[in-house]
Amino acid sequence: MRFISKVQSLLAFPRNKFQKCQQALSSTMSQKSLDISGIYPPLSTPYNKDESIAFDKLEHNLQKWNQIPFKGYVVQGSNAEWCFQSWEERVQVVREVAKLAAPGKLILAGSGCESTRETIRMGKEMAEAGAHALLVVNPFYFKDGMTSDALVAHFTAVADQSFVPIVIYNVPRNTGMNIPVDAIVRMAQHPNIIGIKDSGGDITRIASIVFATSSFDFQVLAGSAGFLLAAYNVGCVGGICALANVIGEEVCKLADLAQSGDSKAARDLQLRLVGPNSCVTSRFGVPGLKTAMEWFGYYGGPTRSPLQPLSDTNIQAMKAEFQKSQFL
């Protein structure tokens, strides 16, 4: 039935997209083998002063990021301010990053929407735009209705209709809820759901997910550089880390050290990353991330309204954290 459903979706797809999607369909049975291990920056979206997307600045940033040993890029994750973008903008940014990324870089595109129908449709557009996999945040507006059964039904429908693999995105700080572990274990058995990014920071929970899904060829990614070493120690295969936008080489170095057996060097670097990481995530958010990017030669630029720029006081506090950790 899943095969028939995919074929029906293809027949309804624009004719000029049929060949590419047909090729993706033929590889459906092997999509579990897509290796997503490694480090990914969840790219920020550069805006001009008028809040239009600055695609020239995106190219500038990618020229620098392409020199860092990232496994790939997450496009339209939380740091992209995707919730402030139109449908067309979300897809267009994926298309541009796919064009500008260095050869071999994986593109994970944030395609989550509140409804199952729109998530499926967005995923098809992003796959056509060049995404190798989709990062799908759970619906959360009607939290009380998002039971394990509802979430499993949602992600199953999305995965059944997707031409590329699905990575679940758990980000309780933004959604106000954790995807239940029992639901994750059920979804991990789907042939087209290959992993999860967990940004909650509860290492016990992450360890339980790794253990419970170990027989399903399911890959777990840490959602922050602040607990990256601990995540590797319990079996995660990589991380999607906001701090990698700013000091990507150091985040990649920590990943290497975590797998090298040099526990002291790994621990020392992890401790240095904690303060700066909190500045560009929970403490100052996207405005903090964009401010820090400017210090390291990237274009950060303004946020989109209603997000506001950092105050001078917060900028100085953030700079002090980077200096204390010897990154400035």
XYZ file of C-alpha atoms in Angstrom, residues 42-238:
197
model
C 21.632 24.774 11.530
C 22.099 27.722 9.218
C 20.850 31.166 10.084
C 19.050 33.079 7.350
C 20.777 36.352 6.412
C 18.461 39.323 6.018
C 18.984 42.777 4.575
C 17.977 45.848 6.582
C 14.537 45.717 4.967
C 14.222 42.090 6.163
C 14.395 40.640 2.647
C 16.631 37.585 2.324
C 20.238 38.512 1.517
C 21.208 35.680 -0.829
C 24.584 37.269 -1.571
C 25.406 37.118 2.133
C 24.261 33.496 2.240
C 26.810 32.748 -0.488
C 29.506 34.568 1.489
C 28.782 32.502 4.589
C 28.681 29.221 2.703
C 32.039 29.913 1.093
C 33.480 29.948 4.610
C 31.410 27.053 5.967
C 32.383 24.898 2.985
C 35.984 24.972 4.231
C 35.007 23.305 7.528
C 34.636 19.499 7.763
C 30.879 19.548 8.348
C 28.896 16.504 7.259
C 26.367 18.895 5.801
C 23.929 21.677 6.570
C 20.563 21.949 8.229
C 18.495 24.458 6.295
C 15.308 25.927 7.770
C 15.931 24.691 11.284
C 14.993 26.840 14.263
C 17.906 29.253 13.790
C 16.714 30.068 10.274
C 13.655 31.897 11.624
C 11.586 29.759 9.270
C 8.431 30.528 11.218
C 8.668 34.125 9.951
C 9.071 33.106 6.291
C 6.626 32.479 3.496
C 6.230 29.036 1.968
C 8.138 30.169 -1.121
C 11.010 31.604 0.916
C 11.443 28.409 2.905
C 11.841 26.371 -0.270
C 13.957 28.976 -2.041
C 16.568 29.028 0.731
C 16.866 25.237 0.534
C 17.354 25.477 -3.216
C 20.078 28.117 -2.875
C 21.986 26.244 -0.177
C 21.856 23.053 -2.253
C 23.444 24.968 -5.143
C 26.117 26.608 -3.007
C 27.086 23.687 -0.775
C 30.390 21.971 -1.457
C 30.181 18.559 -3.158
C 29.346 15.749 -0.788
C 27.622 17.890 1.837
C 24.262 16.540 2.962
C 21.313 18.925 3.022
C 18.790 18.336 5.809
C 15.782 20.593 5.290
C 13.335 21.627 7.988
C 9.964 20.833 6.455
C 7.724 20.630 9.518
C 4.315 22.291 9.438
C 1.382 22.062 11.818
C -0.781 19.887 9.579
C 0.186 16.521 8.148
C -1.001 17.556 4.679
C 1.189 20.656 4.586
C 4.207 18.820 6.002
C 3.935 16.260 3.209
C 3.600 18.970 0.578
C 6.479 21.011 1.982
C 8.671 17.917 2.085
C 8.062 17.169 -1.583
C 8.995 20.727 -2.535
C 12.158 20.660 -0.446
C 13.223 17.281 -1.829
C 12.837 18.669 -5.326
C 14.874 21.733 -4.240
C 17.813 19.504 -3.308
C 17.287 18.188 0.232
C 18.773 14.751 0.915
C 16.676 14.288 4.048
C 13.952 16.169 5.904
C 14.133 17.382 9.491
C 10.545 17.329 10.716
C 9.522 19.103 13.903
C 6.443 17.729 15.601
C 3.134 19.625 15.443
C 2.615 21.391 18.761
C -0.070 24.067 18.588
C -2.724 21.684 19.913
C -0.422 20.115 22.495
C -3.105 18.227 24.373
C -3.986 16.354 21.202
C -0.426 15.404 20.360
C -0.514 11.984 21.980
C 1.908 9.227 21.076
C -0.676 7.755 18.706
C -1.270 11.116 17.019
C 2.446 11.762 16.564
C 3.119 8.260 15.238
C 0.271 8.662 12.758
C 1.604 12.056 11.644
C 5.221 10.998 11.145
C 4.190 7.712 9.512
C 2.064 9.536 6.950
C 4.879 11.995 6.246
C 7.456 9.215 5.903
C 5.173 7.134 3.679
C 4.823 10.045 1.251
C 8.402 11.328 1.329
C 10.899 10.699 -1.451
C 13.802 11.267 0.948
C 14.424 10.014 4.511
C 12.905 11.628 7.581
C 14.741 12.802 10.697
C 12.496 13.586 13.671
C 13.123 16.920 15.393
C 12.458 17.141 19.133
C 12.876 20.703 20.434
C 10.848 21.104 23.635
C 12.092 24.642 24.316
C 10.239 25.819 21.202
C 7.352 23.361 21.024
C 6.619 23.177 24.737
C 6.547 19.376 24.658
C 8.805 16.342 24.401
C 8.011 13.669 21.856
C 7.387 10.609 24.058
C 10.121 7.990 23.932
C 7.587 5.237 23.254
C 6.458 7.104 20.143
C 10.061 7.521 18.970
C 10.699 3.790 19.360
C 7.629 2.989 17.264
C 8.614 5.487 14.583
C 12.206 4.223 14.506
C 10.941 0.983 12.991
C 9.644 2.774 9.879
C 11.912 2.120 6.871
C 11.988 5.813 5.944
C 12.503 7.338 9.412
C 16.240 7.200 9.947
C 16.960 9.261 13.026
C 16.195 12.038 15.457
C 17.684 15.343 16.496
C 17.020 15.775 20.213
C 17.598 19.295 21.519
C 16.163 18.782 24.983
C 19.515 18.277 26.698
C 18.295 15.446 28.946
C 21.161 13.013 28.511
C 19.309 10.237 30.346
C 16.441 10.517 27.882
C 18.856 10.570 24.942
C 20.608 7.468 26.259
C 17.276 5.693 26.608
C 16.416 6.522 22.977
C 19.776 5.199 21.768
C 19.327 1.998 23.755
C 15.678 1.419 22.824
C 16.276 1.942 19.088
C 19.642 0.179 18.806
C 18.227 -2.704 16.768
C 16.465 -0.479 14.194
C 19.410 1.185 12.400
C 18.249 4.472 13.916
C 20.662 7.402 14.279
C 20.501 9.901 17.139
C 21.921 13.413 16.795
C 22.536 15.813 19.672
C 20.772 19.134 19.257
C 23.378 21.328 20.924
C 27.126 21.689 21.365
C 26.562 22.166 25.085
C 26.097 18.434 25.656
C 27.808 17.065 22.558
C 30.482 15.081 24.387
C 27.952 13.453 26.702
C 25.802 12.628 23.692
C 28.676 10.880 21.925
C 29.435 8.981 25.114
C 25.934 7.468 25.169
C 25.919 6.535 21.496
C 24.874 9.559 19.456
C 26.417 9.758 15.991
C 26.781 13.523 15.673
